PDB file of C-alpha atoms in Angstrom:
ATOM      1  CA  UNK A 782     -45.775  12.437  -8.678  1.00 66.00           C
ATOM      2  CA  UNK A 783     -43.183   9.660  -9.164  1.00 76.00           C
ATOM      3  CA  UNK A 784     -43.167  10.047 -12.640  1.00 80.00           C
ATOM      4  CA  UNK A 785     -42.446  13.663 -12.390  1.00 82.00           C
ATOM      5  CA  UNK A 786     -39.759  12.968  -9.951  1.00 82.00           C
ATOM      6  CA  UNK A 787     -38.292  10.576 -12.234  1.00 80.00           C
ATOM      7  CA  UNK A 788     -38.475  12.617 -15.218  1.00 82.00           C
ATOM      8  CA  UNK A 789     -36.858  15.708 -13.367  1.00 82.00           C
ATOM      9  CA  UNK A 790     -34.261  13.406 -11.943  1.00 78.00           C
ATOM     10  CA  UNK A 791     -33.314  12.379 -15.669  1.00 83.00           C
ATOM     11  CA  UNK A 792     -33.156  15.825 -17.025  1.00 83.00           C
ATOM     12  CA  UNK A 793     -31.320  17.680 -14.444  1.00 81.00           C
ATOM     13  CA  UNK A 794     -27.800  18.398 -14.832  1.00 80.00           C
ATOM     14  CA  UNK A 795     -25.262  20.793 -12.960  1.00 78.00           C
ATOM     15  CA  UNK A 796     -23.252  22.898 -15.220  1.00 83.00           C
ATOM     16  CA  UNK A 797     -19.991  22.275 -12.902  1.00 88.00           C
ATOM     17  CA  UNK A 798     -19.525  20.037  -9.949  1.00 87.00           C
ATOM     18  CA  UNK A 799     -19.894  21.675  -6.433  1.00 90.00           C
ATOM     19  CA  UNK A 800     -17.210  20.298  -4.026  1.00 93.00           C
ATOM     20  CA  UNK A 801     -18.514  19.353  -0.359  1.00 94.00           C
ATOM     21  CA  UNK A 802     -16.496  20.096   2.621  1.00 94.00           C
ATOM     22  CA  UNK A 803     -17.046  16.503   3.892  1.00 91.00           C
ATOM     23  CA  UNK A 804     -16.257  13.133   2.822  1.00 90.00           C
ATOM     24  CA  UNK A 805     -18.376  11.261   0.298  1.00 92.00           C
ATOM     25  CA  UNK A 806     -19.099   7.436   0.779  1.00 91.00           C
ATOM     26  CA  UNK A 807     -20.343   5.600  -2.758  1.00 94.00           C
ATOM     27  CA  UNK A 808     -21.612   2.119  -2.399  1.00 93.00           C
ATOM     28  CA  UNK A 809     -21.811   0.080  -5.720  1.00 95.00           C
ATOM     29  CA  UNK A 810     -23.553  -3.585  -5.847  1.00 95.00           C
ATOM     30  CA  UNK A 811     -21.344  -5.689  -8.181  1.00 95.00           C
ATOM     31  CA  UNK A 812     -24.032  -7.380  -9.983  1.00 96.00           C
ATOM     32  CA  UNK A 813     -25.977  -4.066 -11.019  1.00 95.00           C
ATOM     33  CA  UNK A 814     -27.048  -4.156 -14.426  1.00 93.00           C
ATOM     34  CA  UNK A 815     -28.521  -0.478 -14.116  1.00 92.00           C
ATOM     35  CA  UNK A 816     -25.788   1.532 -12.341  1.00 92.00           C
ATOM     36  CA  UNK A 817     -22.007   0.771 -13.201  1.00 93.00           C
ATOM     37  CA  UNK A 818     -19.091   1.720 -11.170  1.00 93.00           C
ATOM     38  CA  UNK A 819     -17.879   3.661 -14.043  1.00 93.00           C
ATOM     39  CA  UNK A 820     -20.989   5.873 -13.568  1.00 93.00           C
ATOM     40  CA  UNK A 821     -20.642   6.235  -9.887  1.00 95.00           C
ATOM     41  CA  UNK A 822     -16.938   7.369 -10.329  1.00 95.00           C
ATOM     42  CA  UNK A 823     -18.602  10.745 -11.175  1.00 92.00           C
ATOM     43  CA  UNK A 824     -18.994  11.284  -7.498  1.00 94.00           C
ATOM     44  CA  UNK A 825     -14.937  11.825  -7.327  1.00 95.00           C
ATOM     45  CA  UNK A 826     -15.505  15.542  -8.744  1.00 94.00           C
ATOM     46  CA  UNK A 827     -17.917  16.522  -5.608  1.00 94.00           C
ATOM     47  CA  UNK A 828     -15.308  15.977  -2.903  1.00 94.00           C
ATOM     48  CA  UNK A 829     -11.549  15.711  -2.040  1.00 93.00           C
ATOM     49  CA  UNK A 830     -12.336  12.488   0.034  1.00 93.00           C
ATOM     50  CA  UNK A 831     -14.527  10.237  -2.238  1.00 95.00           C
ATOM     51  CA  UNK A 832     -14.545   6.541  -0.750  1.00 92.00           C
ATOM     52  CA  UNK A 833     -15.728   3.486  -3.334  1.00 94.00           C
ATOM     53  CA  UNK A 834     -17.314   0.387  -1.920  1.00 93.00           C
ATOM     54  CA  UNK A 835     -18.007  -2.578  -4.008  1.00 95.00           C
ATOM     55  CA  UNK A 836     -20.508  -5.080  -2.463  1.00 95.00           C
ATOM     56  CA  UNK A 837     -21.887  -8.403  -3.550  1.00 95.00           C
ATOM     57  CA  UNK A 838     -25.290  -8.553  -4.719  1.00 95.00           C
ATOM     58  CA  UNK A 839     -27.823  -6.761  -7.490  1.00 93.00           C
ATOM     59  CA  UNK A 840     -29.642  -3.638  -7.623  1.00 92.00           C
ATOM     60  CA  UNK A 841     -32.032  -4.104  -5.011  1.00 92.00           C
ATOM     61  CA  UNK A 842     -29.782  -5.934  -2.797  1.00 92.00           C
ATOM     62  CA  UNK A 843     -29.826  -3.517  -0.143  1.00 91.00           C
ATOM     63  CA  UNK A 844     -33.616  -4.427   0.588  1.00 92.00           C
ATOM     64  CA  UNK A 845     -32.508  -7.555   2.464  1.00 94.00           C
ATOM     65  CA  UNK A 846     -30.113  -5.493   4.443  1.00 94.00           C
ATOM     66  CA  UNK A 847     -27.088  -7.779   4.013  1.00 94.00           C
ATOM     67  CA  UNK A 848     -24.397  -8.083   6.720  1.00 95.00           C
ATOM     68  CA  UNK A 849     -21.561  -6.170   4.535  1.00 94.00           C
ATOM     69  CA  UNK A 850     -24.042  -3.245   3.855  1.00 94.00           C
ATOM     70  CA  UNK A 851     -24.674  -2.847   7.844  1.00 95.00           C
ATOM     71  CA  UNK A 852     -21.160  -3.047   8.522  1.00 94.00           C
ATOM     72  CA  UNK A 853     -20.394  -0.486   5.945  1.00 91.00           C
ATOM     73  CA  UNK A 854     -23.073   1.910   7.074  1.00 90.00           C
ATOM     74  CA  UNK A 855     -22.140   1.446  10.725  1.00 92.00           C
ATOM     75  CA  UNK A 856     -18.333   2.411   9.934  1.00 88.00           C
ATOM     76  CA  UNK A 857     -19.494   5.230   8.257  1.00 81.00           C
ATOM     77  CA  UNK A 858     -21.721   6.540  11.100  1.00 82.00           C
ATOM     78  CA  UNK A 859     -19.031   5.805  13.951  1.00 85.00           C
ATOM     79  CA  UNK A 860     -15.989   7.103  12.238  1.00 71.00           C
ATOM     80  CA  UNK A 861     -14.658  10.313  13.987  1.00 63.00           C
ATOM     81  CA  UNK A 862     -15.264  13.236  11.931  1.00 62.00           C
ATOM     82  CA  UNK A 863     -12.653  15.168  10.203  1.00 59.00           C
ATOM     83  CA  UNK A 864     -11.724  18.815  10.958  1.00 56.00           C
ATOM     84  CA  UNK A 865     -14.504  21.282  10.435  1.00 51.00           C
ATOM     85  CA  UNK A 866     -13.787  24.551   8.004  1.00 52.00           C
TER      86      UNK A 866
END
């Protein structure tokens, strides 16, 4: 099942980005050899309000729940929502 999910993920492509009516927070690990910040910049096509944060650590740094990650997540969940469409 996991292999099929990964295969589907590798093959799926949208013809055009769909803009969402809410902010997007993108987290990048500074030492991640698998995902580059440049690749993540593609998220800017999906929203008018896209925030990029670079955290120290590698691809699996989130597994240890470092304080900067927890702080960033807490900030995102406690931020007041913008106006609703």
